[in-house]
Amino acid sequence: MRWLVGWSSTAARAAEIGSAGATGYDGETVHPVGSHLLWGDPDPLWAVGDWRPDEVRVVQADPETRIAVLGLCGASDEQLRVALFAARGGALRHLTAWPGSYTAVVQVGRRVTVCGDLAGARPVFYTPWAGGTAYATAALPLADLIEANLDFGHLAALLAAPDVPAAVQDSTPYAGVQRIPPGHALILRAGAREIAGYEPVASLAVAAPPADPDSAVDGVRDALVEAVRARLSAPRHVPDIDPGPVPGMGPAERRAARGMPVPGIGADLSGGPASGTLALLAAGLPGMPGTLLGHGTGAGERLLAVTFNDLAVSGREAELERAGALAANPRLHHVVVTGGEEVLPYADLDGPLTDEPGPSLVTAARHRARLMSGSADHFIGSGARQVLDAHPARLADLLMDRKRRHLVRPVAALAKADGSVLVPARVYAAARRLARTPYRAGLEVLAERLLHQRFDEPGGAVGASLAALTWARPGPAARWLTGEALAEVSVRLQQASARSGVGPGQRPGDYRARAALARHAADLRILEQAAEIRSQRLHAPFLDNQVVRACRALPETLRVRPGARAEILRTVLKGAGVTDLPPGWGAPSHAPSAAAARTGLRVSADSLLDLFDTPLLAEAGLVEARVVRKAVRGAAAGEPLPLDGLADLVSLELWLRRLLARRGTCWTGTPARARAVPAGIARGVAEVEAVRRLV
């Protein structure tokens, strides 16, 4: 893991500290373990972890004005210096407009500004500490700093309503540690904090100005090309030197056995449109895009393209054929990684502790098996679906903007998939109802559903679309939570709806799409930590700020067309000079993932039942062990249960076990302090009784 951490002290505290270092409550001096100091007191900043030299840049105008950029940023030092002078006046948005994925920290006197990203893949966390405010790009170091306990309300919300920002709020699994919403920045002035948004929000009163589809797609193409070019322009990295030959193994076999990535740049090539677009863009841009000569791959400067072939589950034959056709490009070096039952979801549940829980913990070993054959810098197509596809709730946005005729094509596609003539009327009625429902009413309906445990939703593609045509809906794991946990989430929703001026300031479809993107980006961040390979960096250009902005500029009428994502990416490739795509490129395929999850559940049912024999989730009062064990047996037997909900339960249980099993803290020089969650799973008696009175 890599993160940055720092704090801002009050003026009195800064005078007290002087140059002696950062001091805690008990007078001890604290330092992050394995840290590199970027600048010192009174508002110090550290970079922690295995950062590459080119991933940490500090540009200073004078002793009290400087900027630190951590991550991959396409801005030159001169651009950073110009931006630093502009930031003196409080401007923020330009700090997030460079290609790449990075975190920018600006210090002007005693004012410190930390910018988060638009998607949520590089979040910022903060907590009150020692009379000021500590911040970091990871929550666990701050939890260790204040010896935080678990926030059971947040854990319940993660299971009951993970896609509802009003339920999850700005909390984290650690009590007292909070996160900055995507598209916002944390501003600290002598310890006092302020959260400011740097992105304009569309008005609810006036329809958005009509956007030209062609120019919008051109904007997506330009942003993607710049995002890929920023990675290709960065210094190339070679993992640790091979320690020597092993009898019977070649260089590639030794590297794979030791978990070392291939030097240079590579990409996933699953056969889908997102990964294929990035691989073809990276291979087609001028220069030398791929692996390094003389480092054992035999591929020269060709881009390494990795395809995963699941031998345990069928259904991806067409995608594999398309991947093979794309790999015929002479600038690609194709590698096919095979995996059987040993890499199915739930098969291997051992792994490192991540900063937060996430559903991807149950599939981390599956991704790691593929990434071990990848490059030191590896492109992945994650996020394309969330930034390009139309969330079903966007149909209500079209009605609000009086664009009814554009509902014809998506509704006709749903009717064709369902085979019922009643589909258009049902979908139109649901979209119209959502367009007329206030945000506050949507939260109140969800709070009531959770309190009375009503989770029945129609099935199939049409049922999923109808269920999504709401401001908020229960999560797939909500049906297995206890009444106390559901009541606690219901109270959080009622409190959110009762606040004055409540409302997201956006149309329901846009609001739901942003929430879905934030959740996906957060889970991808957890996946990177869980499947991390030493010396490897994963790059998801679709989650870059400029790419997200370009995708948000796409008109709704273009998004809602069936197959819009594939057509947009086809146009992007055509504009970049790539026209020879295999037949069927861009065809959707969700069935293999669901089949792999169900097969993994069946194969690993016994180990999952053992996991929930005495679960920590039950000790926390979130579930009953017998209920979860019954659900696992039912899903393994083929009952139509929401598999995503079981993944949420299993991943949260795994994360809790890893958190409580850890030793040590993220800080040194603190003999009088303990790590986060020092008392284990311990809910206060008063808290439990207060929740039970609500049921």
XYZ file of C-alpha atoms in Angstrom:
695
model
C 0.000 0.000 0.000
C 1.008 3.587 -0.622
C -0.457 6.695 0.917
C 0.320 10.229 1.964
C -0.427 11.511 5.455
C -0.123 14.849 7.190
C -1.904 17.247 9.496
C -2.602 20.879 10.195
C -2.231 22.190 13.728
C -3.763 25.225 15.384
C -1.598 28.311 15.760
C -1.104 27.693 19.495
C -0.233 24.067 18.890
C 2.216 24.988 16.131
C 4.014 27.403 18.468
C 4.154 24.703 21.138
C 5.578 22.104 18.738
C 8.176 24.391 17.206
C 10.753 22.297 15.408
C 10.641 19.336 17.776
C 8.258 17.302 15.627
C 4.621 16.298 15.753
C 3.400 15.624 19.264
C 0.430 13.523 20.364
C -1.897 13.728 23.346
C 0.589 12.148 25.751
C 3.554 14.243 24.656
C 5.048 11.579 22.395
C 6.489 12.350 18.963
C 4.803 10.393 16.176
C 6.072 9.396 12.736
C 4.530 7.092 10.098
C 6.316 3.772 9.640
C 8.327 3.599 6.415
C 7.740 7.259 5.592
C 9.555 9.898 3.597
C 9.123 13.472 4.836
C 8.095 15.858 2.033
C 7.950 18.950 4.246
C 8.060 19.525 7.982
C 6.319 21.348 10.833
C 4.061 23.026 11.656
C 1.975 21.228 8.968
C 4.078 18.189 7.991
C 3.440 15.878 5.042
C 4.809 12.361 4.517
C 4.769 9.880 1.649
C 4.469 6.331 2.988
C 5.075 3.084 1.119
C 6.941 1.946 -1.988
C 6.510 5.074 -4.108
C 8.594 5.253 -7.265
C 10.913 8.277 -7.538
C 8.926 9.762 -10.435
C 5.614 9.334 -8.551
C 6.490 11.929 -5.896
C 7.165 15.508 -7.007
C 7.433 18.640 -4.895
C 7.633 22.085 -6.520
C 8.341 25.040 -4.243
C 7.917 28.738 -5.029
C 9.080 29.973 -1.621
C 9.426 28.463 1.890
C 5.683 28.860 2.523
C 4.268 28.093 -0.955
C 4.651 24.621 -2.452
C 2.797 21.817 -4.159
C 3.233 18.050 -3.868
C 1.847 15.710 -6.525
C 1.805 11.989 -5.712
C 0.945 9.463 -8.391
C 1.168 9.591 -12.168
C 0.592 13.156 -13.353
C 1.062 14.397 -16.915
C 1.898 17.966 -15.870
C 5.433 19.296 -16.246
C 7.253 21.005 -13.388
C 6.620 24.346 -15.063
C 2.887 23.634 -15.252
C 2.922 22.725 -11.564
C 4.676 25.983 -10.763
C 2.130 28.030 -12.730
C -0.718 26.137 -11.052
C 0.826 26.833 -7.664
C 0.712 30.577 -8.269
C -2.915 30.297 -9.453
C -3.814 28.284 -6.346
C -2.808 31.183 -4.115
C -6.138 32.788 -4.948
C -8.121 29.687 -3.941
C -8.708 28.162 -7.410
C -8.935 24.368 -7.206
C -10.302 22.860 -10.400
C -7.140 23.398 -12.452
C -5.246 21.207 -9.959
C -7.369 18.257 -11.084
C -7.283 18.861 -14.853
C -3.985 17.206 -15.812
C -3.935 13.726 -17.398
C -3.138 10.840 -15.091
C -4.208 9.611 -11.664
C -2.723 11.548 -8.762
C -3.313 13.446 -5.519
C -2.310 17.109 -5.293
C -1.487 18.865 -1.988
C -0.941 22.627 -1.975
C 0.453 24.595 0.962
C 0.175 28.395 0.948
C 1.274 29.692 4.347
C -0.891 27.921 6.963
C -3.506 26.936 4.359
C -3.271 23.338 3.139
C -5.472 22.060 0.289
C -5.799 18.353 -0.554
C -7.712 17.518 -3.739
C -9.596 14.260 -4.175
C -10.544 12.890 -7.591
C -13.897 12.801 -9.379
C -14.404 9.030 -9.392
C -13.315 8.220 -5.833
C -10.393 5.953 -6.779
C -7.968 8.257 -4.912
C -9.978 9.338 -1.840
C -8.955 11.671 0.958
C -9.736 10.961 4.637
C -9.501 13.183 7.708
C -9.978 13.102 11.472
C -9.682 15.586 14.362
C -6.403 15.057 16.191
C -4.367 16.921 18.803
C -6.345 20.131 18.460
C -6.084 20.169 14.655
C -6.908 17.912 11.718
C -4.978 14.941 10.352
C -5.538 13.797 6.772
C -4.397 10.895 4.599
C -5.206 9.023 1.408
C -5.873 5.901 3.488
C -8.230 5.490 6.428
C -6.306 2.885 8.449
C -3.332 5.151 9.340
C -5.720 7.754 10.737
C -7.602 5.038 12.636
C -4.323 3.926 14.195
C -3.451 7.519 15.018
C -6.613 8.067 17.091
C -7.037 4.428 18.195
C -10.447 4.354 16.516
C -13.029 1.682 17.152
C -15.311 0.219 14.523
C -18.245 2.256 13.233
C -20.996 -0.369 13.289
C -23.504 1.986 11.698
C -21.240 2.333 8.676
C -20.727 -1.433 8.450
C -24.492 -1.962 8.561
C -24.973 0.647 5.815
C -22.351 -1.085 3.642
C -24.513 -4.201 3.708
C -28.000 -2.655 3.739
C -27.613 0.192 1.216
C -24.081 0.386 -0.261
C -25.185 2.422 -3.302
C -26.966 5.106 -1.246
C -24.647 7.979 -0.232
C -27.175 9.172 2.368
C -26.850 5.828 4.184
C -23.078 5.452 3.958
C -22.642 9.241 4.398
C -19.030 10.421 4.697
C -18.134 7.821 7.330
C -15.632 4.956 7.150
C -15.409 1.607 8.968
C -13.455 3.445 11.662
C -15.329 5.675 14.109
C -14.083 9.256 13.917
C -12.404 8.892 10.502
C -14.321 10.510 7.640
C -13.878 10.731 3.874
C -14.113 13.599 1.411
C -16.849 13.063 -1.217
C -15.639 12.621 -4.812
C -15.200 15.921 -6.604
C -14.297 17.779 -3.399
C -11.171 19.075 -1.692
C -10.157 19.337 1.960
C -9.020 22.838 2.930
C -7.230 23.271 6.272
C -6.448 26.647 7.805
C -4.405 26.401 11.001
C -6.205 23.198 11.966
C -9.723 24.333 11.005
C -11.184 22.330 8.128
C -13.491 23.047 5.237
C -14.766 20.758 2.466
C -15.276 22.488 -0.876
C -16.499 21.130 -4.188
C -14.514 22.055 -7.271
C -16.886 20.671 -9.925
C -20.036 22.493 -11.140
C -23.324 20.639 -10.578
C -26.118 20.690 -13.172
C -29.187 22.702 -12.212
C -32.505 21.024 -11.453
C -34.460 24.060 -12.591
C -32.983 24.439 -16.078
C -32.329 21.654 -18.554
C -28.733 21.152 -19.596
C -27.800 22.856 -22.857
C -27.961 20.478 -25.827
C -24.630 18.808 -26.471
C -23.348 17.798 -29.880
C -22.829 13.985 -29.830
C -19.930 14.064 -32.299
C -17.956 16.703 -30.405
C -18.686 14.927 -27.104
C -17.310 11.627 -28.440
C -14.290 13.493 -29.806
C -13.746 14.822 -26.287
C -13.794 11.284 -24.893
C -11.281 10.201 -27.543
C -8.920 13.092 -26.793
C -9.118 12.508 -23.042
C -8.450 8.766 -23.389
C -5.538 9.294 -25.751
C -3.990 11.834 -23.374
C -4.513 9.483 -20.425
C -2.773 6.630 -22.242
C -0.014 8.902 -23.548
C 0.700 10.130 -20.011
C 1.428 6.537 -18.979
C 3.580 5.874 -22.032
C 5.565 9.076 -21.418
C 6.405 8.155 -17.833
C 9.751 6.503 -17.050
C 9.841 2.755 -17.666
C 10.397 0.530 -14.665
C 12.153 -2.786 -14.321
C 11.246 -4.892 -11.261
C 13.928 -6.202 -8.933
C 16.790 -7.912 -10.718
C 16.337 -11.657 -11.215
C 18.447 -13.251 -8.445
C 19.662 -16.014 -10.738
C 18.826 -19.182 -12.622
C 16.768 -22.042 -11.258
C 17.330 -25.542 -12.677
C 14.608 -26.399 -15.167
C 13.170 -22.857 -15.344
C 13.552 -20.191 -17.978
C 13.554 -16.442 -17.213
C 9.792 -16.075 -17.688
C 9.059 -19.090 -15.471
C 11.364 -17.781 -12.731
C 9.670 -14.387 -12.856
C 6.190 -15.892 -12.623
C 7.177 -18.234 -9.791
C 8.589 -15.321 -7.798
C 5.604 -13.074 -8.468
C 7.491 -10.478 -10.485
C 5.825 -8.559 -13.328
C 7.305 -8.177 -16.790
C 9.361 -4.983 -17.264
C 7.643 -2.278 -19.296
C 3.992 -1.649 -20.154
C 1.142 -4.089 -20.824
C -2.622 -4.309 -20.816
C -5.529 -6.627 -20.209
C -7.111 -8.022 -23.364
C -10.303 -9.770 -22.285
C -12.084 -9.434 -25.620
C -14.404 -6.787 -24.197
C -14.522 -3.247 -25.602
C -12.920 -1.410 -22.654
C -9.703 -3.407 -22.282
C -9.446 -3.819 -26.058
C -9.689 -0.065 -26.573
C -6.888 0.661 -24.099
C -4.634 -2.086 -25.504
C -5.092 -0.891 -29.081
C -4.614 2.762 -28.148
C -1.439 1.992 -26.203
C -0.058 -0.197 -28.982
C -0.971 2.261 -31.731
C 0.410 5.496 -30.305
C 3.771 6.625 -31.714
C 6.856 5.547 -29.843
C 7.801 2.328 -28.109
C 4.765 1.334 -26.031
C 5.604 -2.082 -24.685
C 8.184 -4.175 -22.889
C 11.875 -3.368 -22.736
C 14.469 -4.987 -24.959
C 16.902 -7.294 -23.258
C 14.792 -8.156 -20.226
C 13.777 -11.712 -20.998
C 10.384 -11.424 -22.672
C 11.500 -11.818 -26.261
C 8.779 -9.374 -27.190
C 10.924 -6.359 -27.952
C 8.897 -3.183 -27.753
C 5.558 -4.869 -28.347
C 2.801 -4.245 -25.836
C 2.175 -7.245 -23.584
C -1.517 -8.225 -23.843
C -2.801 -10.632 -21.177
C -5.974 -12.694 -21.626
C -7.457 -14.832 -18.857
C -9.034 -18.150 -19.898
C -11.249 -19.675 -17.216
C -11.136 -23.448 -17.640
C -13.689 -24.064 -14.874
C -16.556 -22.048 -16.405
C -17.586 -21.896 -20.040
C -19.357 -19.080 -21.864
C -16.489 -16.804 -22.860
C -15.471 -18.593 -26.039
C -16.603 -15.722 -28.271
C -14.691 -13.160 -26.197
C -11.540 -15.278 -26.318
C -11.808 -15.517 -30.092
C -12.124 -11.739 -30.334
C -9.133 -11.307 -28.023
C -7.095 -13.608 -30.256
C -8.130 -11.656 -33.342
C -7.153 -8.356 -31.691
C -3.817 -9.840 -30.586
C -2.907 -10.478 -34.220
C -1.794 -6.853 -34.228
C 1.999 -6.990 -34.789
C 2.525 -4.430 -31.993
C 0.976 -6.795 -29.418
C 2.594 -9.752 -27.677
C -0.260 -12.019 -26.565
C -0.123 -14.138 -23.403
C -3.038 -16.384 -22.351
C -3.291 -17.187 -18.642
C -5.373 -20.235 -17.753
C -7.028 -20.987 -14.439
C -9.170 -23.770 -13.071
C -11.138 -24.253 -9.879
C -8.223 -22.961 -7.808
C -8.882 -19.393 -8.992
C -12.667 -19.388 -8.833
C -14.311 -16.767 -6.589
C -14.207 -17.846 -2.912
C -11.578 -20.543 -3.657
C -8.628 -18.723 -2.077
C -9.637 -16.365 0.725
C -6.141 -15.700 2.096
C -4.782 -12.253 1.450
C -3.438 -9.034 2.944
C -5.365 -6.542 5.049
C -6.831 -3.779 2.911
C -7.654 -0.250 3.953
C -11.417 -0.899 3.829
C -13.678 -3.856 3.016
C -14.914 -4.434 -0.523
C -16.707 -7.149 -2.533
C -13.576 -7.733 -4.625
C -11.888 -9.501 -1.683
C -13.586 -12.753 -2.730
C -12.110 -12.521 -6.255
C -8.676 -11.077 -5.446
C -6.847 -14.374 -6.007
C -8.536 -14.703 -9.402
C -7.270 -11.290 -10.496
C -3.839 -11.874 -9.006
C -3.430 -15.030 -11.115
C -3.879 -12.892 -14.236
C -1.842 -9.911 -13.075
C 1.197 -12.057 -12.198
C 1.740 -12.426 -15.943
C 1.243 -8.703 -16.506
C 3.684 -5.836 -16.816
C 5.224 -3.429 -14.338
C 2.695 -0.857 -15.648
C -0.534 -2.574 -16.594
C -3.665 -1.087 -18.191
C -7.078 -2.344 -17.067
C -10.480 -1.383 -18.464
C -12.224 -0.945 -15.110
C -14.673 1.927 -14.893
C -15.686 2.075 -18.562
C -19.143 0.687 -17.865
C -19.772 3.164 -15.049
C -18.637 6.304 -16.928
C -20.099 5.452 -20.347
C -23.245 3.389 -19.788
C -26.618 4.874 -18.967
C -27.950 4.030 -15.520
C -31.632 2.992 -15.853
C -32.617 6.010 -13.728
C -31.435 8.257 -16.560
C -34.753 7.501 -18.267
C -36.339 9.767 -15.651
C -33.836 12.479 -16.570
C -35.047 12.324 -20.178
C -38.618 12.808 -19.018
C -37.596 15.780 -16.879
C -35.942 17.314 -19.953
C -39.016 16.542 -22.145
C -37.162 14.113 -24.393
C -39.749 11.331 -24.397
C -39.010 10.071 -27.904
C -35.526 9.006 -26.842
C -37.072 6.429 -24.497
C -38.266 4.388 -27.470
C -35.036 2.540 -28.247
C -34.034 1.476 -24.694
C -37.602 0.497 -23.828
C -37.915 -1.477 -27.060
C -34.692 -3.351 -26.229
C -36.076 -4.266 -22.794
C -39.358 -5.389 -24.334
C -37.476 -7.593 -26.800
C -35.420 -9.157 -23.998
C -38.512 -9.812 -21.857
C -40.899 -10.743 -24.658
C -43.843 -8.905 -23.081
C -45.907 -6.133 -24.657
C -46.509 -4.633 -21.204
C -42.866 -3.657 -20.695
C -43.048 -0.181 -22.306
C -45.967 0.881 -20.122
C -44.322 -0.426 -16.937
C -40.967 1.222 -17.646
C -42.527 4.534 -18.666
C -44.698 4.575 -15.537
C -41.687 3.863 -13.297
C -39.582 6.567 -14.994
C -42.420 9.075 -14.727
C -42.935 8.256 -11.046
C -39.212 8.756 -10.336
C -39.154 12.055 -12.235
C -41.953 13.315 -9.971
C -40.566 11.931 -6.695
C -38.551 14.329 -4.493
C -35.237 13.140 -3.149
C -36.474 13.354 0.444
C -39.430 11.091 -0.364
C -37.120 8.545 -1.981
C -35.014 8.288 1.179
C -38.114 7.959 3.360
C -39.429 5.102 1.206
C -36.112 3.243 1.519
C -36.008 3.834 5.280
C -39.477 2.337 5.590
C -38.562 -0.654 3.402
C -35.545 -1.428 5.550
C -37.431 -0.981 8.803
C -40.208 -3.359 7.695
C -37.819 -5.699 5.838
C -39.449 -5.521 2.396
C -36.906 -6.676 -0.173
C -38.994 -8.321 -2.891
C -38.057 -7.038 -6.344
C -39.017 -8.291 -9.831
C -36.477 -10.493 -11.601
C -34.907 -10.446 -15.034
C -33.470 -7.562 -17.034
C -36.745 -5.651 -16.932
C -37.089 -6.212 -13.185
C -33.571 -4.935 -12.565
C -34.297 -1.812 -14.597
C -37.576 -1.191 -12.779
C -35.884 -1.652 -9.386
C -33.168 0.831 -10.397
C -35.744 3.505 -11.272
C -35.693 4.872 -7.727
C -33.658 7.399 -5.750
C -32.461 4.635 -3.436
C -32.866 0.871 -3.057
C -31.798 -1.805 -0.574
C -28.508 -3.575 -1.153
C -28.403 -7.251 -2.132
C -27.241 -8.305 1.359
C -29.958 -6.388 3.237
C -32.291 -9.390 3.428
C -29.850 -11.246 5.685
C -29.255 -8.490 8.240
C -30.760 -8.427 11.700
C -33.650 -6.149 12.555
C -31.378 -4.032 14.763
C -28.899 -3.424 11.931
C -31.663 -2.514 9.486
C -33.210 -0.160 12.046
C -29.869 1.580 12.500
C -29.546 2.194 8.755
C -33.173 3.335 8.648
C -32.404 5.936 11.318
C -29.417 7.199 9.308
C -31.666 7.633 6.274
C -34.373 9.412 8.283
C -31.796 11.791 9.736
C -30.460 12.519 6.254
C -33.942 13.222 4.883
C -34.745 15.510 7.840
C -31.789 17.829 7.254
C -32.659 21.288 5.993
C -31.894 21.819 2.334
C -31.656 18.082 1.719
C -31.091 17.050 -1.874
C -28.214 16.182 -4.174
C -28.829 19.114 -6.520
C -28.889 16.717 -9.457
C -31.325 14.741 -11.536
C -31.985 11.225 -10.227
C -30.251 9.427 -13.095
C -27.113 11.522 -12.882
C -27.114 11.168 -9.098
C -27.445 7.374 -9.217
C -24.761 7.098 -11.898
C -22.275 9.125 -9.812
C -22.993 6.980 -6.755
C -22.454 3.772 -8.759
C -19.154 5.132 -10.111
C -17.969 6.041 -6.610
C -18.723 2.570 -5.297
C -16.986 0.872 -8.226
C -13.915 3.094 -7.866
C -13.723 2.380 -4.139
C -13.904 -1.367 -4.760
C -11.223 -1.144 -7.456
C -8.965 0.588 -4.935
C -9.480 -2.313 -2.538
C -8.818 -4.811 -5.334
C -5.499 -3.129 -6.121
C -4.458 -3.588 -2.491
C -5.750 -7.166 -2.170
C -4.221 -8.425 -5.450
C -1.110 -6.248 -5.271
C 2.051 -7.581 -6.879
C 5.365 -6.077 -5.873
C 6.716 -3.491 -8.345
C 3.488 -3.468 -10.384
C 1.152 -0.499 -10.978
C -2.389 -0.884 -12.313
C -3.676 1.925 -14.516
C -7.404 2.560 -15.055
C -7.551 5.535 -17.461
C -11.361 5.489 -17.529
C -11.267 6.757 -13.926
C -8.964 9.707 -14.639
C -10.489 13.105 -13.909
C -10.347 14.339 -17.488
C -11.814 11.122 -18.883
C -14.647 11.217 -16.339
C -15.361 14.835 -17.277
C -15.393 14.015 -20.985
C -17.745 11.082 -20.431
C -20.092 13.210 -18.328
C -20.350 15.620 -21.268
C -21.922 12.875 -23.401
C -25.610 13.677 -24.049
C -28.216 11.518 -22.333
C -29.829 10.738 -25.663
C -26.607 9.056 -26.811
C -26.051 7.124 -23.585
C -29.451 5.422 -23.461
C -29.144 3.788 -26.881
C -28.617 0.008 -26.701
C -24.955 -0.797 -27.305
C -23.914 2.835 -26.800
C -20.684 2.015 -24.950
C -19.370 -0.207 -27.738
C -20.318 2.349 -30.386
C -18.618 5.183 -28.495
C -15.419 3.183 -28.077
C -15.558 2.052 -31.710
C -15.731 5.718 -32.714
C -12.860 6.530 -30.351
C -10.686 3.855 -31.984
C -11.688 4.980 -35.456
C -10.636 8.523 -34.616
C -7.289 7.141 -33.429
C -6.796 5.220 -36.684
C -7.949 1.732 -35.571
C -10.730 0.398 -37.798
C -10.143 -3.353 -38.183
C -12.153 -4.793 -35.294
C -13.332 -8.420 -35.151
C -17.033 -9.271 -35.692
C -19.134 -9.054 -32.523
C -16.723 -6.659 -30.822
C -18.511 -4.955 -27.952
C -21.191 -7.590 -27.390
C -22.211 -7.627 -23.698
C -21.482 -10.713 -21.599
C -22.492 -10.820 -17.926
C -23.411 -14.507 -17.690
C -19.834 -15.901 -17.325
C -19.147 -13.759 -14.227
C -22.350 -14.884 -12.522
C -21.647 -18.497 -13.487
C -18.128 -18.268 -12.056
C -19.477 -16.839 -8.781
C -22.084 -19.574 -8.459
C -19.568 -22.298 -9.307
C -17.122 -20.881 -6.798
C -19.820 -20.869 -4.126
C -20.629 -24.498 -4.824
C -16.991 -25.613 -4.790
C -16.107 -23.616 -1.657
C -19.370 -24.095 0.248
C -17.748 -26.073 3.068
C -15.056 -23.468 3.748
C -17.667 -20.675 3.690
C -19.838 -22.573 6.169
C -16.797 -22.882 8.444
C -16.153 -19.148 8.029
C -19.660 -18.388 9.302
C -19.604 -20.945 12.104
C -18.821 -18.195 14.642
C -18.702 -15.026 12.512
C -17.567 -11.652 13.754
C -20.524 -10.129 11.912
C -22.827 -11.963 14.298
C -20.783 -10.774 17.273
C -21.245 -7.235 15.968
C -25.010 -7.757 15.796
C -25.227 -7.365 12.011
C -26.287 -10.901 11.038
C -27.286 -14.221 12.544
C -24.885 -17.041 11.738
C -27.596 -19.611 10.984
C -29.272 -17.263 8.498
C -26.057 -16.761 6.525
C -25.198 -20.459 6.579
C -28.657 -21.245 5.207
C -28.143 -18.690 2.435
C -24.753 -20.185 1.514
C -26.217 -23.682 1.301
C -29.118 -22.403 -0.779
C -26.900 -20.513 -3.226
C -24.598 -23.523 -3.580
C -27.661 -25.651 -4.379
C -28.727 -23.256 -7.127
C -31.449 -21.223 -5.417
C -32.045 -17.801 -7.053
C -30.394 -15.727 -4.332
C -28.499 -12.443 -4.918
C -24.884 -13.560 -5.247
C -23.620 -9.987 -4.888
C -25.100 -9.900 -1.393
C -23.228 -13.022 -0.343
C -20.019 -11.523 -1.718
C -20.617 -8.450 0.464
C -21.119 -10.609 3.571
C -18.109 -12.843 2.955
C -15.779 -9.951 2.127
C -16.787 -7.972 5.228
C -16.293 -11.015 7.454
C -12.855 -11.623 5.897
C -11.860 -8.005 6.375
C -12.897 -7.972 10.033
C -10.870 -11.110 10.717
C -7.781 -9.685 9.037
C -8.159 -6.378 10.860
C -8.373 -7.992 14.293
C -5.520 -10.405 13.525
C -3.014 -7.668 12.649
C -0.197 -6.649 14.939
C 1.502 -3.302 15.234
C 0.386 0.086 13.950
C 1.131 2.465 11.095
C 3.047 4.761 13.482
C 6.357 4.606 15.315
C 7.646 6.452 18.365
C 4.357 5.942 20.196
C 4.899 3.404 22.978
C 1.855 4.664 24.887
C -0.569 4.228 21.974
C -2.455 1.198 20.638
C -3.591 0.277 17.121
C -7.047 0.785 15.670
C -9.890 -1.292 17.171
C -7.893 -2.098 20.329
C -10.881 -3.716 22.070
C -11.988 -5.878 19.126
C -15.708 -6.272 18.374
C -17.283 -4.366 21.256
C -20.558 -2.498 20.911
C -21.591 -0.211 23.728
C -24.543 -1.395 25.825
C -26.284 1.970 25.532
C -25.852 1.905 21.738
C -27.355 -1.576 21.421
C -30.317 -0.750 23.636
C -31.023 2.481 21.738
C -31.149 0.597 18.437
C -33.346 -2.172 19.826
C -35.906 0.359 21.011
C -36.359 1.426 17.387
C -37.370 -2.060 16.188
